[in-house]
Short mmCIF file of C-alpha atoms (C1' of nucleotides) in Angstrom, two decimals:
data_model
loop_
_atom_site.label_atom_id
_atom_site.label_comp_id
_atom_site.label_asym_id
_atom_site.label_seq_id
_atom_site.Cartn_x
_atom_site.Cartn_y
_atom_site.Cartn_z
CA UNK M 1 0.00 0.00 0.00
CA UNK M 2 1.83 3.09 1.20
CA UNK M 3 2.52 4.49 -2.22
CA UNK M 4 -0.46 5.23 -4.36
CA UNK M 5 0.53 2.52 -6.78
CA UNK M 6 0.37 4.76 -9.77
CA UNK M 7 -0.31 1.85 -12.03
CA UNK M 8 1.94 2.57 -14.92
CA UNK M 9 0.81 4.98 -17.49
CA UNK M 10 2.05 4.04 -20.93
CA UNK M 11 3.76 6.91 -22.64
CA UNK M 12 1.48 6.76 -25.63
CA UNK M 13 -1.43 7.61 -23.37
CA UNK M 14 0.08 10.97 -22.58
CA UNK M 15 0.54 11.61 -26.25
CA UNK M 16 -3.06 10.72 -26.96
CA UNK M 17 -4.19 13.08 -24.24
CA UNK M 18 -2.06 15.84 -25.69
CA UNK M 19 -3.45 15.39 -29.17
CA UNK M 20 -7.02 15.13 -27.95
CA UNK M 21 -6.63 18.31 -25.96
CA UNK M 22 -5.19 20.01 -28.99
CA UNK M 23 -8.10 18.90 -31.08
CA UNK M 24 -10.59 20.11 -28.52
CA UNK M 25 -8.81 23.47 -28.41
CA UNK M 26 -8.88 23.71 -32.20
CA UNK M 27 -5.13 23.90 -32.31
CA UNK M 28 -4.62 21.39 -35.06
CA UNK M 29 -7.05 22.65 -37.63
CA UNK M 30 -4.51 22.34 -40.37
CA UNK M 31 -2.92 19.14 -39.24
CA UNK M 32 -1.95 17.21 -36.17
CA UNK M 33 1.78 17.18 -35.43
CA UNK M 34 3.56 14.54 -37.43
CA UNK M 35 4.81 11.31 -35.97
CA UNK M 36 8.35 12.62 -35.89
CA UNK M 37 7.35 15.86 -34.26
CA UNK M 38 5.42 14.06 -31.56
CA UNK M 39 8.28 11.65 -31.04
CA UNK M 40 10.68 14.49 -30.51
CA UNK M 41 8.35 16.55 -28.36
CA UNK M 42 7.76 13.69 -25.98
CA UNK M 43 11.23 12.23 -26.26
CA UNK M 44 9.99 8.86 -27.38
CA UNK M 45 10.66 6.73 -30.38
CA UNK M 46 8.62 7.18 -33.48
CA UNK M 47 6.91 3.85 -32.94
CA UNK M 48 5.51 5.09 -29.68
CA UNK M 49 4.22 8.32 -31.12
CA UNK M 50 2.78 6.28 -33.92
CA UNK M 51 1.02 4.01 -31.52
CA UNK M 52 -0.79 7.01 -30.08
CA UNK M 53 -1.93 8.16 -33.50
CA UNK M 54 -2.91 4.60 -34.40
CA UNK M 55 -5.26 4.55 -31.47
CA UNK M 56 -6.72 7.92 -32.25
CA UNK M 57 -7.31 6.93 -35.81
CA UNK M 58 -9.11 3.76 -34.83
CA UNK M 59 -11.15 5.73 -32.39
CA UNK M 60 -12.18 8.02 -35.18
CA UNK M 61 -10.65 11.23 -33.90
CA UNK M 62 -8.05 11.55 -36.55
CA UNK M 63 -7.44 10.75 -40.16
CA UNK M 64 -4.12 9.93 -41.75
CA UNK M 65 -3.17 10.52 -45.32
CA UNK M 66 0.02 8.87 -46.52
CA UNK M 67 2.53 11.36 -47.73
CA UNK M 68 0.55 14.29 -46.40
CA UNK M 69 -0.01 14.07 -42.72
CA UNK M 70 -2.47 13.47 -39.94
CA UNK M 71 -5.59 15.54 -39.68
CA UNK M 72 -8.47 16.06 -37.35
CA UNK M 73 -11.44 14.15 -38.60
CA UNK M 74 -14.02 16.58 -39.79
CA UNK M 75 -17.32 16.74 -38.02
CA UNK M 76 -15.79 15.46 -34.86
CA UNK M 77 -15.95 11.89 -33.96
CA UNK M 78 -19.46 10.76 -34.07
CA UNK M 79 -20.32 7.47 -35.42
CA UNK M 80 -23.60 8.56 -36.70
CA UNK M 81 -26.28 6.00 -36.79
CA UNK M 82 -26.22 2.40 -37.30
CA UNK M 83 -23.89 1.13 -39.88
CA UNK M 84 -20.51 1.36 -41.15
CA UNK M 85 -20.06 0.18 -44.64
CA UNK M 86 -17.54 -2.49 -45.01
CA UNK M 87 -16.33 -3.47 -48.42
CA UNK M 88 -17.33 -6.97 -49.28
CA UNK M 89 -13.74 -7.75 -50.15
CA UNK M 90 -12.60 -6.97 -46.67
CA UNK M 91 -15.28 -9.06 -45.29
CA UNK M 92 -14.17 -12.02 -47.31
CA UNK M 93 -10.65 -11.30 -46.17
CA UNK M 94 -11.63 -11.33 -42.55
CA UNK M 95 -13.45 -14.58 -42.98
CA UNK M 96 -10.53 -16.05 -44.79
CA UNK M 97 -12.96 -17.04 -47.53
CA UNK M 98 -12.45 -17.14 -51.24
CA UNK M 99 -14.27 -14.33 -52.97
CA UNK M 100 -15.47 -14.77 -56.50
CA UNK M 101 -17.36 -12.17 -58.46
CA UNK M 102 -19.47 -12.80 -61.50
CA UNK M 103 -20.77 -10.01 -63.66
CA UNK M 104 -24.15 -11.13 -64.93
CA UNK M 105 -25.04 -8.00 -66.78
CA UNK M 106 -23.36 -4.73 -67.67
CA UNK M 107 -25.06 -2.50 -70.15
CA UNK M 108 -26.60 0.85 -70.80
CA UNK M 109 -30.30 1.03 -70.09
CA UNK M 110 -33.11 3.48 -69.72
CA UNK M 111 -33.72 3.58 -66.00
CA UNK M 112 -37.02 2.80 -64.35
CA UNK M 113 -38.80 5.83 -63.07
CA UNK M 114 -37.95 5.26 -59.40
CA UNK M 115 -34.28 4.99 -60.14
CA UNK M 116 -34.27 8.11 -62.26
CA UNK M 117 -35.86 9.89 -59.36
CA UNK M 118 -33.43 8.67 -56.77
CA UNK M 119 -30.42 9.55 -58.88
CA UNK M 120 -32.03 12.81 -59.97
CA UNK M 121 -31.15 12.15 -63.58
CA UNK M 122 -33.31 11.26 -66.51
CA UNK M 123 -30.74 10.18 -69.02
CA UNK M 124 -29.39 6.76 -69.69
CA UNK M 125 -27.77 4.69 -67.02
CA UNK M 126 -25.45 1.79 -66.68
CA UNK M 127 -26.91 -1.23 -65.00
CA UNK M 128 -24.60 -3.76 -63.44
CA UNK M 129 -25.82 -7.05 -62.07
CA UNK M 130 -23.21 -8.75 -60.00
CA UNK M 131 -23.17 -11.97 -58.04
CA UNK M 132 -20.66 -12.54 -55.29
CA UNK M 133 -19.63 -15.94 -54.08
CA UNK M 134 -17.90 -16.83 -50.88
CA UNK M 135 -16.27 -20.20 -51.09
CA UNK M 136 -18.36 -20.87 -54.16
CA UNK M 137 -21.63 -20.20 -52.40
CA UNK M 138 -23.67 -17.41 -53.95
CA UNK M 139 -24.02 -14.92 -51.16
CA UNK M 140 -24.84 -11.52 -52.54
CA UNK M 141 -26.59 -10.27 -55.61
CA UNK M 142 -26.33 -6.63 -56.55
CA UNK M 143 -28.17 -4.53 -59.07
CA UNK M 144 -26.45 -1.22 -59.49
CA UNK M 145 -27.31 1.87 -61.48
CA UNK M 146 -24.80 4.51 -62.47
CA UNK M 147 -25.29 7.63 -64.51
CA UNK M 148 -23.98 6.91 -67.97
CA UNK M 149 -22.66 10.44 -68.31
CA UNK M 150 -20.59 10.05 -65.19
CA UNK M 151 -18.71 6.94 -66.00
CA UNK M 152 -19.65 5.24 -69.22
CA UNK M 153 -16.20 3.78 -69.54
CA UNK M 154 -16.79 1.72 -66.45
CA UNK M 155 -18.19 -0.92 -68.74
CA UNK M 156 -14.64 -1.58 -69.86
CA UNK M 157 -13.25 -2.09 -66.43
CA UNK M 158 -12.60 -5.47 -64.99
CA UNK M 159 -15.56 -5.33 -62.69
CA UNK M 160 -15.08 -8.84 -61.45
CA UNK M 161 -11.80 -7.95 -59.82
CA UNK M 162 -11.99 -4.31 -58.96
CA UNK M 163 -14.14 -2.59 -56.42
CA UNK M 164 -16.60 -0.25 -58.02
CA UNK M 165 -16.11 2.21 -55.24
CA UNK M 166 -12.43 2.27 -55.96
CA UNK M 167 -13.07 2.94 -59.60
CA UNK M 168 -15.41 5.77 -58.82
CA UNK M 169 -13.02 7.31 -56.37
CA UNK M 170 -9.73 6.82 -58.09
CA UNK M 171 -10.57 6.80 -61.74
CA UNK M 172 -13.54 9.09 -61.97
CA UNK M 173 -12.51 11.26 -59.08
CA UNK M 174 -15.86 11.04 -57.42
CA UNK M 175 -15.24 11.31 -53.72
CA UNK M 176 -17.99 9.36 -52.01
CA UNK M 177 -19.11 11.77 -49.39
CA UNK M 178 -22.39 10.35 -48.22
CA UNK M 179 -24.18 7.06 -48.14
CA UNK M 180 -27.83 6.59 -47.44
CA UNK M 181 -29.13 3.13 -47.04
CA UNK M 182 -31.95 1.03 -45.77
CA UNK M 183 -31.89 -2.58 -44.75
CA UNK M 184 -34.82 -4.90 -44.39
CA UNK M 185 -35.30 -8.63 -44.26
CA UNK M 186 -37.41 -10.05 -47.04
CA UNK M 187 -38.22 -13.32 -48.67
CA UNK M 188 -36.13 -14.18 -51.70
CA UNK M 189 -38.02 -13.08 -54.82
CA UNK M 190 -38.90 -15.82 -57.20
CA UNK M 191 -36.76 -14.32 -59.92
CA UNK M 192 -33.63 -14.71 -57.83
CA UNK M 193 -34.31 -18.06 -56.27
CA UNK M 194 -32.44 -19.86 -58.99
CA UNK M 195 -29.35 -17.72 -58.59
CA UNK M 196 -29.10 -18.51 -54.92
CA UNK M 197 -30.22 -22.09 -55.25
CA UNK M 198 -32.91 -21.56 -52.65
CA UNK M 199 -36.67 -21.58 -52.60
CA UNK M 200 -38.56 -18.33 -53.09
CA UNK M 201 -39.26 -16.87 -49.68
CA UNK M 202 -35.91 -17.87 -48.29
CA UNK M 203 -34.99 -15.08 -45.86
CA UNK M 204 -32.48 -12.61 -47.19
CA UNK M 205 -31.20 -9.18 -46.30
CA UNK M 206 -32.31 -6.50 -48.69
CA UNK M 207 -30.29 -3.31 -48.91
CA UNK M 208 -31.11 -0.21 -50.85
CA UNK M 209 -28.24 2.19 -50.96
CA UNK M 210 -27.66 5.54 -52.57
CA UNK M 211 -24.15 6.90 -52.70
CA UNK M 212 -23.50 10.59 -53.07
CA UNK M 213 -20.54 12.58 -54.14
CA UNK M 214 -20.66 16.13 -52.88
CA UNK M 215 -24.41 16.02 -52.33
CA UNK M 216 -25.25 14.74 -55.76
CA UNK M 217 -26.29 11.12 -56.12
CA UNK M 218 -23.82 8.99 -58.01
CA UNK M 219 -25.02 5.44 -57.80
CA UNK M 220 -27.93 3.44 -56.51
CA UNK M 221 -27.58 -0.19 -55.66
CA UNK M 222 -29.79 -2.95 -54.32
CA UNK M 223 -28.32 -5.92 -52.60
CA UNK M 224 -29.85 -9.25 -51.79
CA UNK M 225 -27.76 -11.18 -49.34
CA UNK M 226 -28.29 -14.60 -47.87
CA UNK M 227 -29.89 -14.30 -44.47
CA UNK M 228 -27.61 -16.90 -42.98
CA UNK M 229 -24.60 -14.72 -43.67
CA UNK M 230 -24.23 -13.42 -40.18
CA UNK M 231 -23.25 -9.88 -39.49
CA UNK M 232 -21.11 -10.37 -36.48
CA UNK M 233 -19.70 -7.59 -34.50
CA UNK M 234 -17.97 -6.91 -31.28
CA UNK M 235 -17.66 -3.42 -30.08
CA UNK M 236 -17.70 -1.05 -27.20
CA UNK M 237 -21.03 0.61 -26.78
CA UNK M 238 -20.79 4.26 -27.46
CA UNK M 239 -22.04 6.20 -24.59
CA UNK M 240 -24.60 8.40 -26.14
CA UNK M 241 -25.45 11.60 -24.49
CA UNK M 242 -27.48 10.54 -21.50
CA UNK M 243 -26.07 7.07 -21.27
CA UNK M 244 -23.47 8.38 -19.00
CA UNK M 245 -22.86 6.45 -15.89
CA UNK M 246 -21.39 8.71 -13.31
CA UNK M 247 -19.23 6.40 -11.33
CA UNK M 248 -20.77 7.71 -8.18
CA UNK M 249 -21.92 10.99 -6.99
CA UNK S 1 -4.14 -7.59 -66.49
CA UNK S 2 -1.41 -5.22 -67.49
CA UNK S 3 1.64 -5.93 -65.49
CA UNK S 4 1.27 -8.37 -62.67
CA UNK S 5 2.71 -5.97 -60.20
CA UNK S 6 2.11 -7.99 -57.09
CA UNK S 7 1.11 -4.96 -55.15
CA UNK S 8 2.75 -5.19 -51.85
CA UNK S 9 1.23 -7.44 -49.34
CA UNK S 10 2.29 -6.54 -45.85
CA UNK S 11 3.70 -9.51 -44.05
CA UNK S 12 1.27 -9.17 -41.21
CA UNK S 13 -1.56 -9.82 -43.62
CA UNK S 14 -0.25 -13.26 -44.33
CA UNK S 15 -0.03 -13.95 -40.64
CA UNK S 16 -3.59 -12.79 -40.14
CA UNK S 17 -4.75 -15.09 -42.89
CA UNK S 18 -2.87 -17.98 -41.35
CA UNK S 19 -4.41 -17.44 -37.96
CA UNK S 20 -7.90 -16.94 -39.37
CA UNK S 21 -7.66 -20.12 -41.34
CA UNK S 22 -6.46 -21.94 -38.28
CA UNK S 23 -9.39 -20.61 -36.32
CA UNK S 24 -11.81 -21.64 -39.03
CA UNK S 25 -10.26 -25.11 -39.05
CA UNK S 26 -10.54 -25.34 -35.28
CA UNK S 27 -6.82 -25.78 -34.98
CA UNK S 28 -6.29 -23.30 -32.20
CA UNK S 29 -8.93 -24.41 -29.79
CA UNK S 30 -6.51 -24.30 -26.89
CA UNK S 31 -4.69 -21.20 -27.92
CA UNK S 32 -3.42 -19.33 -30.90
CA UNK S 33 0.34 -19.57 -31.44
CA UNK S 34 2.19 -17.08 -29.32
CA UNK S 35 3.77 -13.95 -30.72
CA UNK S 36 7.19 -15.51 -30.59
CA UNK S 37 6.04 -18.68 -32.30
CA UNK S 38 4.39 -16.74 -35.09
CA UNK S 39 7.44 -14.53 -35.43
CA UNK S 40 9.65 -17.55 -35.85
CA UNK S 41 7.30 -19.43 -38.14
CA UNK S 42 7.02 -16.53 -40.53
CA UNK S 43 10.58 -15.34 -40.06
CA UNK S 44 9.53 -11.89 -39.00
CA UNK S 45 10.21 -9.83 -35.96
CA UNK S 46 7.98 -10.14 -32.99
CA UNK S 47 6.55 -6.68 -33.58
CA UNK S 48 5.23 -7.80 -36.93
CA UNK S 49 3.63 -10.93 -35.58
CA UNK S 50 2.22 -8.78 -32.87
CA UNK S 51 0.74 -6.39 -35.36
CA UNK S 52 -1.21 -9.25 -36.89
CA UNK S 53 -2.59 -10.31 -33.53
CA UNK S 54 -3.35 -6.69 -32.68
CA UNK S 55 -5.54 -6.45 -35.72
CA UNK S 56 -7.28 -9.71 -35.02
CA UNK S 57 -7.97 -8.67 -31.48
CA UNK S 58 -9.46 -5.38 -32.56
CA UNK S 59 -11.53 -7.20 -35.11
CA UNK S 60 -12.84 -9.45 -32.39
CA UNK S 61 -11.48 -12.76 -33.61
CA UNK S 62 -9.05 -13.25 -30.83
CA UNK S 63 -8.60 -12.49 -27.19
CA UNK S 64 -5.33 -11.91 -25.42
CA UNK S 65 -4.62 -12.57 -21.81
CA UNK S 66 -1.39 -11.16 -20.44
CA UNK S 67 0.84 -13.85 -19.07
CA UNK S 68 -1.26 -16.62 -20.55
CA UNK S 69 -1.58 -16.33 -24.27
CA UNK S 70 -3.84 -15.56 -27.16
CA UNK S 71 -7.08 -17.42 -27.60
CA UNK S 72 -9.86 -17.74 -30.06
CA UNK S 73 -12.74 -15.64 -28.94
CA UNK S 74 -15.43 -18.06 -28.02
CA UNK S 75 -18.68 -17.78 -29.85
CA UNK S 76 -17.74 -14.65 -31.58
CA UNK S 77 -15.18 -14.42 -34.22
CA UNK S 78 -15.27 -12.11 -37.08
CA UNK S 79 -16.19 -8.60 -36.57
CA UNK S 80 -17.45 -6.28 -39.15
CA UNK S 81 -17.42 -3.12 -37.23
CA UNK S 82 -20.83 -2.96 -38.67
CA UNK S 83 -23.23 -1.74 -36.09
CA UNK S 84 -23.78 0.66 -33.46
CA UNK S 85 -26.41 -0.34 -31.05
CA UNK S 86 -29.25 2.03 -30.87
CA UNK S 87 -31.68 1.76 -28.05
CA UNK S 88 -35.11 0.80 -29.23
CA UNK S 89 -36.59 3.72 -27.41
CA UNK S 90 -34.54 6.21 -29.36
CA UNK S 91 -35.48 4.47 -32.48
CA UNK S 92 -39.14 4.81 -31.73
CA UNK S 93 -38.52 8.44 -30.93
CA UNK S 94 -36.88 9.01 -34.27
CA UNK S 95 -39.80 7.44 -36.02
CA UNK S 96 -42.22 9.42 -33.99
CA UNK S 97 -43.98 6.20 -33.17
CA UNK S 98 -45.68 5.13 -30.00
CA UNK S 99 -43.69 2.56 -28.13
CA UNK S 100 -45.45 0.01 -26.00
CA UNK S 101 -43.72 -2.73 -24.09
CA UNK S 102 -45.33 -5.88 -22.83
CA UNK S 103 -43.59 -8.21 -20.42
CA UNK S 104 -44.72 -11.70 -21.31
CA UNK S 105 -42.57 -13.55 -18.86
CA UNK S 106 -40.23 -12.70 -16.01
CA UNK S 107 -39.07 -15.44 -13.77
CA UNK S 108 -36.12 -17.37 -12.44
CA UNK S 109 -35.21 -20.41 -14.48
CA UNK S 110 -32.49 -22.98 -14.90
CA UNK S 111 -30.77 -21.92 -18.08
CA UNK S 112 -30.36 -24.12 -21.12
CA UNK S 113 -26.86 -25.41 -21.57
CA UNK S 114 -25.94 -23.04 -24.41
CA UNK S 115 -26.96 -20.04 -22.38
CA UNK S 116 -25.02 -21.19 -19.36
CA UNK S 117 -21.99 -21.50 -21.56
CA UNK S 118 -22.30 -18.11 -23.14
CA UNK S 119 -22.77 -16.40 -19.81
CA UNK S 120 -20.11 -18.56 -18.20
CA UNK S 121 -22.35 -19.25 -15.24
CA UNK S 122 -24.12 -22.38 -14.21
CA UNK S 123 -26.48 -21.06 -11.60
CA UNK S 124 -30.00 -19.85 -11.96
CA UNK S 125 -30.94 -17.11 -14.31
CA UNK S 126 -33.68 -14.64 -14.86
CA UNK S 127 -35.51 -14.98 -18.11
CA UNK S 128 -37.41 -12.06 -19.50
CA UNK S 129 -39.61 -12.29 -22.54
CA UNK S 130 -40.60 -8.93 -23.85
CA UNK S 131 -42.67 -7.81 -26.78
CA UNK S 132 -42.31 -4.32 -28.18
CA UNK S 133 -44.99 -2.61 -30.19
CA UNK S 134 -44.65 0.38 -32.41
CA UNK S 135 -47.97 2.04 -33.04
CA UNK S 136 -49.61 -1.10 -31.73
CA UNK S 137 -47.84 -3.34 -34.21
CA UNK S 138 -45.76 -6.05 -32.61
CA UNK S 139 -42.29 -5.36 -33.90
CA UNK S 140 -39.72 -6.96 -31.68
CA UNK S 141 -39.70 -9.96 -29.42
CA UNK S 142 -36.85 -10.42 -26.97
CA UNK S 143 -35.79 -13.32 -24.82
CA UNK S 144 -33.21 -12.22 -22.32
CA UNK S 145 -31.17 -14.08 -19.74
CA UNK S 146 -29.55 -12.46 -16.76
CA UNK S 147 -27.53 -14.03 -13.99
CA UNK S 148 -29.78 -14.28 -10.98
CA UNK S 149 -26.90 -13.53 -8.65
CA UNK S 150 -26.22 -10.29 -10.44
CA UNK S 151 -29.58 -8.71 -10.35
CA UNK S 152 -32.35 -10.79 -8.89
CA UNK S 153 -34.20 -7.69 -7.84
CA UNK S 154 -34.68 -6.74 -11.43
CA UNK S 155 -37.86 -8.77 -11.32
CA UNK S 156 -39.35 -6.02 -9.24
CA UNK S 157 -38.54 -3.25 -11.61
CA UNK S 158 -41.04 -1.77 -13.96
CA UNK S 159 -39.60 -3.48 -16.96
CA UNK S 160 -42.25 -2.21 -19.29
CA UNK S 161 -41.13 1.35 -18.83
CA UNK S 162 -37.48 1.27 -18.02
CA UNK S 163 -34.60 0.29 -20.22
CA UNK S 164 -32.90 -2.81 -18.96
CA UNK S 165 -29.56 -1.37 -19.91
CA UNK S 166 -30.24 1.63 -17.77
CA UNK S 167 -31.12 -0.55 -14.85
CA UNK S 168 -27.96 -2.58 -15.22
CA UNK S 169 -25.81 0.49 -15.54
CA UNK S 170 -27.32 2.78 -13.00
CA UNK S 171 -28.81 0.49 -10.43
CA UNK S 172 -26.51 -2.49 -10.48
CA UNK S 173 -23.45 -0.49 -11.41
CA UNK S 174 -22.56 -2.78 -14.24
CA UNK S 175 -20.82 -0.68 -16.84
CA UNK S 176 -21.51 -2.26 -20.19
CA UNK S 177 -18.12 -2.37 -21.73
CA UNK S 178 -18.51 -4.69 -24.64
CA UNK S 179 -21.23 -6.00 -26.87
CA UNK S 180 -20.88 -8.95 -29.13
CA UNK S 181 -23.68 -9.67 -31.49
CA UNK S 182 -24.68 -11.48 -34.58
CA UNK S 183 -27.48 -10.67 -36.94
CA UNK S 184 -29.04 -12.94 -39.49
CA UNK S 185 -32.26 -12.98 -41.41
CA UNK S 186 -34.47 -15.97 -40.72
CA UNK S 187 -38.01 -17.10 -41.20
CA UNK S 188 -40.33 -16.49 -38.29
CA UNK S 189 -40.48 -19.62 -36.11
CA UNK S 190 -43.85 -21.19 -35.79
CA UNK S 191 -43.91 -20.59 -32.07
CA UNK S 192 -43.76 -16.84 -32.59
CA UNK S 193 -46.00 -16.52 -35.58
CA UNK S 194 -49.01 -15.87 -33.42
CA UNK S 195 -47.31 -13.10 -31.49
CA UNK S 196 -46.48 -11.22 -34.64
CA UNK S 197 -49.69 -12.08 -36.42
CA UNK S 198 -47.76 -13.39 -39.39
CA UNK S 199 -47.29 -16.72 -41.04
CA UNK S 200 -44.36 -18.89 -40.02
CA UNK S 201 -41.49 -18.18 -42.39
CA UNK S 202 -42.21 -14.49 -42.50
CA UNK S 203 -38.78 -12.85 -42.82
CA UNK S 204 -37.45 -11.38 -39.61
CA UNK S 205 -34.15 -10.14 -38.27
CA UNK S 206 -32.65 -12.41 -35.69
CA UNK S 207 -30.13 -10.98 -33.26
CA UNK S 208 -28.07 -12.80 -30.72
CA UNK S 209 -26.32 -10.47 -28.39
CA UNK S 210 -24.06 -10.89 -25.43
CA UNK S 211 -23.30 -7.90 -23.28
CA UNK S 212 -20.21 -7.76 -21.13
CA UNK S 213 -19.23 -5.74 -18.16
CA UNK S 214 -15.50 -5.61 -17.69
CA UNK S 215 -14.93 -8.69 -19.77
CA UNK S 216 -17.41 -10.84 -17.94
CA UNK S 217 -20.69 -11.62 -19.64
CA UNK S 218 -23.72 -10.05 -18.01
CA UNK S 219 -26.68 -10.74 -20.20
CA UNK S 220 -27.58 -12.64 -23.31
CA UNK S 221 -30.53 -11.69 -25.42
CA UNK S 222 -32.16 -12.88 -28.60
CA UNK S 223 -34.30 -10.59 -30.66
CA UNK S 224 -36.75 -11.33 -33.39
CA UNK S 225 -37.69 -8.23 -35.28
CA UNK S 226 -40.04 -7.76 -38.18
CA UNK S 227 -38.09 -7.75 -41.42
CA UNK S 228 -40.05 -4.83 -42.77
CA UNK S 229 -38.76 -2.64 -39.98
CA UNK S 230 -36.10 -0.90 -42.00
CA UNK S 231 -32.74 -0.02 -40.58
CA UNK S 232 -32.11 3.28 -42.21
CA UNK S 233 -28.98 5.25 -41.99
CA UNK S 234 -27.20 8.10 -43.65
CA UNK S 235 -23.59 8.69 -42.98
CA UNK S 236 -20.26 9.73 -44.25
CA UNK S 237 -18.13 6.84 -45.24
CA UNK S 238 -15.04 6.78 -43.18
CA UNK S 239 -12.22 5.51 -45.21
CA UNK S 240 -10.85 2.90 -42.96
CA UNK S 241 -7.20 2.40 -42.53
CA UNK S 242 -6.57 0.07 -45.38
CA UNK S 243 -9.18 1.30 -47.73
CA UNK S 244 -6.43 1.64 -50.18
CA UNK S 245 -7.04 -0.59 -53.07
CA UNK S 246 -5.12 -3.78 -53.14
CA UNK S 247 -7.00 -4.60 -56.29
CA UNK S 248 -4.98 -7.64 -57.01
CA UNK S 249 -2.24 -7.96 -59.50
"C1'" DC X 1 14.15 17.06 -52.98
"C1'" DA X 2 12.58 16.68 -48.04
"C1'" DG X 3 8.68 15.29 -45.27
"C1'" DT X 4 4.99 12.14 -44.38
"C1'" DG X 5 2.88 7.94 -43.12
"C1'" DG X 6 3.31 2.41 -43.70
"C1'" DT X 7 6.02 -1.28 -42.70
"C1'" DC X 8 9.70 -3.78 -40.45
"C1'" DT X 9 13.75 -5.24 -37.55
"C1'" DA X 10 16.33 -7.03 -33.53
"C1'" DG X 11 16.89 -6.21 -29.71
"C1'" DA X 12 15.10 -4.62 -24.60
"C1'" DC X 13 12.55 -4.37 -19.88
"C1'" DC X 14 8.33 -5.11 -17.39
"C1'" DA X 15 4.18 -7.46 -15.11
"C1'" DC X 16 1.85 -11.31 -15.05
"C1'" DG X 17 0.52 -16.41 -14.99
"C1'" DT X 18 2.12 -21.23 -14.70
"C1'" DC X 19 4.94 -24.77 -13.19
"C1'" DA O 1 12.44 -19.98 -13.75
"C1'" DC O 2 10.15 -19.58 -17.89
"C1'" DG O 3 6.82 -18.15 -21.32
"C1'" DT O 4 3.29 -14.86 -22.23
"C1'" DG O 5 1.62 -10.47 -23.67
"C1'" DG O 6 2.47 -4.96 -23.05
"C1'" DT O 7 5.52 -1.48 -23.87
"C1'" DC O 8 9.46 0.72 -25.92
"C1'" DT O 9 13.77 1.86 -28.59
"C1'" DA O 10 16.67 3.46 -32.48
"C1'" DG O 11 17.39 2.60 -36.26
"C1'" DA O 12 15.75 1.13 -41.48
"C1'" DC O 13 13.44 1.05 -46.33
"C1'" DC O 14 9.41 2.09 -49.05
"C1'" DA O 15 5.67 4.84 -51.51
"C1'" DC O 16 3.62 8.75 -51.65
"C1'" DT O 17 2.95 14.05 -51.59
"C1'" DG O 18 4.58 18.53 -51.79
"C1'" DC O 19 7.53 21.88 -53.64
#
DNA sequence: CAGTGGTCTAGACCACGTC
DNA sequence: ACGTGGTCTAGACCACTGC
């Protein structure tokens, strides 16, 4: 007893505190100190400074851009509502499963009225129908619409191997700034039963997603995903305002 | 195709894959290889092996215990970082819907074996069966288990009006530090069809959730929720660390 | 070109659990 | 005493961005 047994505060904790304080005080509006700067300031190795920034990035406070620097994440750190989108590829990676992608259709079409409305565009669109397999089991079917004037050349890409989001971002320079989606559980429509090798009515997840770039809609996509594909997640509950538990009064 | 520039696969990725495969093959039931073992096996430094395990731990696949080792996380591998939990009450608020809660059962029971395992407790438990209505439509059915030794008095609470989480946090001083859950889409079981007023097989969301307080499981709950209750969300995609595009060759 | 973040090394000391 | 994970160091090379 005697001494207050100060635990042992890791050095990277102090660095995190420092950065968080700086963020709160709006001191780092044009960039958090670099890893080297932090390392020097706190007389630690770069790996230690880096560890602090690693944590902050995972916690959503900070964003890192290779070759440029580390920046305060705009709009603070709020994990909005419900979801985070996770690229299907990463998912497959995490599961250690083989991902196979089959492009069933890719052509220019005249969009149905609802789609034209959602994408706020009345011209022609590209429709992509894509089936994803995990370990040779058909797991997800996607019907996607893209404005033909935005990215007609996308028909020439290797869509089976490249993420469409990546193409939009990197090739067409469409930063994806907002995603709006809805998820329900529905019975598998008859028209898709064959693709999945299940009976109509088999429970599936149904997503409807609109992706925006700078407030203008870029692509709309519907997913049907096998209901037995579990979304598993482990996380720390975010204490929403009011969920606070004062550790005593 | 172009050039087959092999990208550059970080070494720790290979280690992650190896461990994930091993987990999937049930090879590590009594412990994942230690950091030193992995470092040697892959001829990398310990820091690199550690990086792989760090990732897997954050992703929820693996659990580390200082002085003991690294272990497969029981009943909960694979994280998507997909959800945030949103209290049903807030949800109803957002929808502007009337929330009504009906307690169908609240009693002390001897838990089924699977539940005892998940909660790591073999004594008696409290089982609560609760039905939530939105605008008088039965929307969610919950079966919850709580350790009787933790919170027997909860039977005397007004469960229809108070959030169970709030009770656990504020009354029993159980900070909810971790949530592990899985969501699938299933057909409504026959036994619940009457409650929902739907046919068996009607698509519903099925959640299985374990809530931990300081690494020890506190409550397990299963939800059945109408599939036509949409999870809607709008958000800004956060480019995760690693959203770079390892688009293969 | 210099600076940044991303990865990696080959050591090190500590606190902890097991034997 | 030994192995484990937790932290830390002082270097290193790479790919990328900026000028």
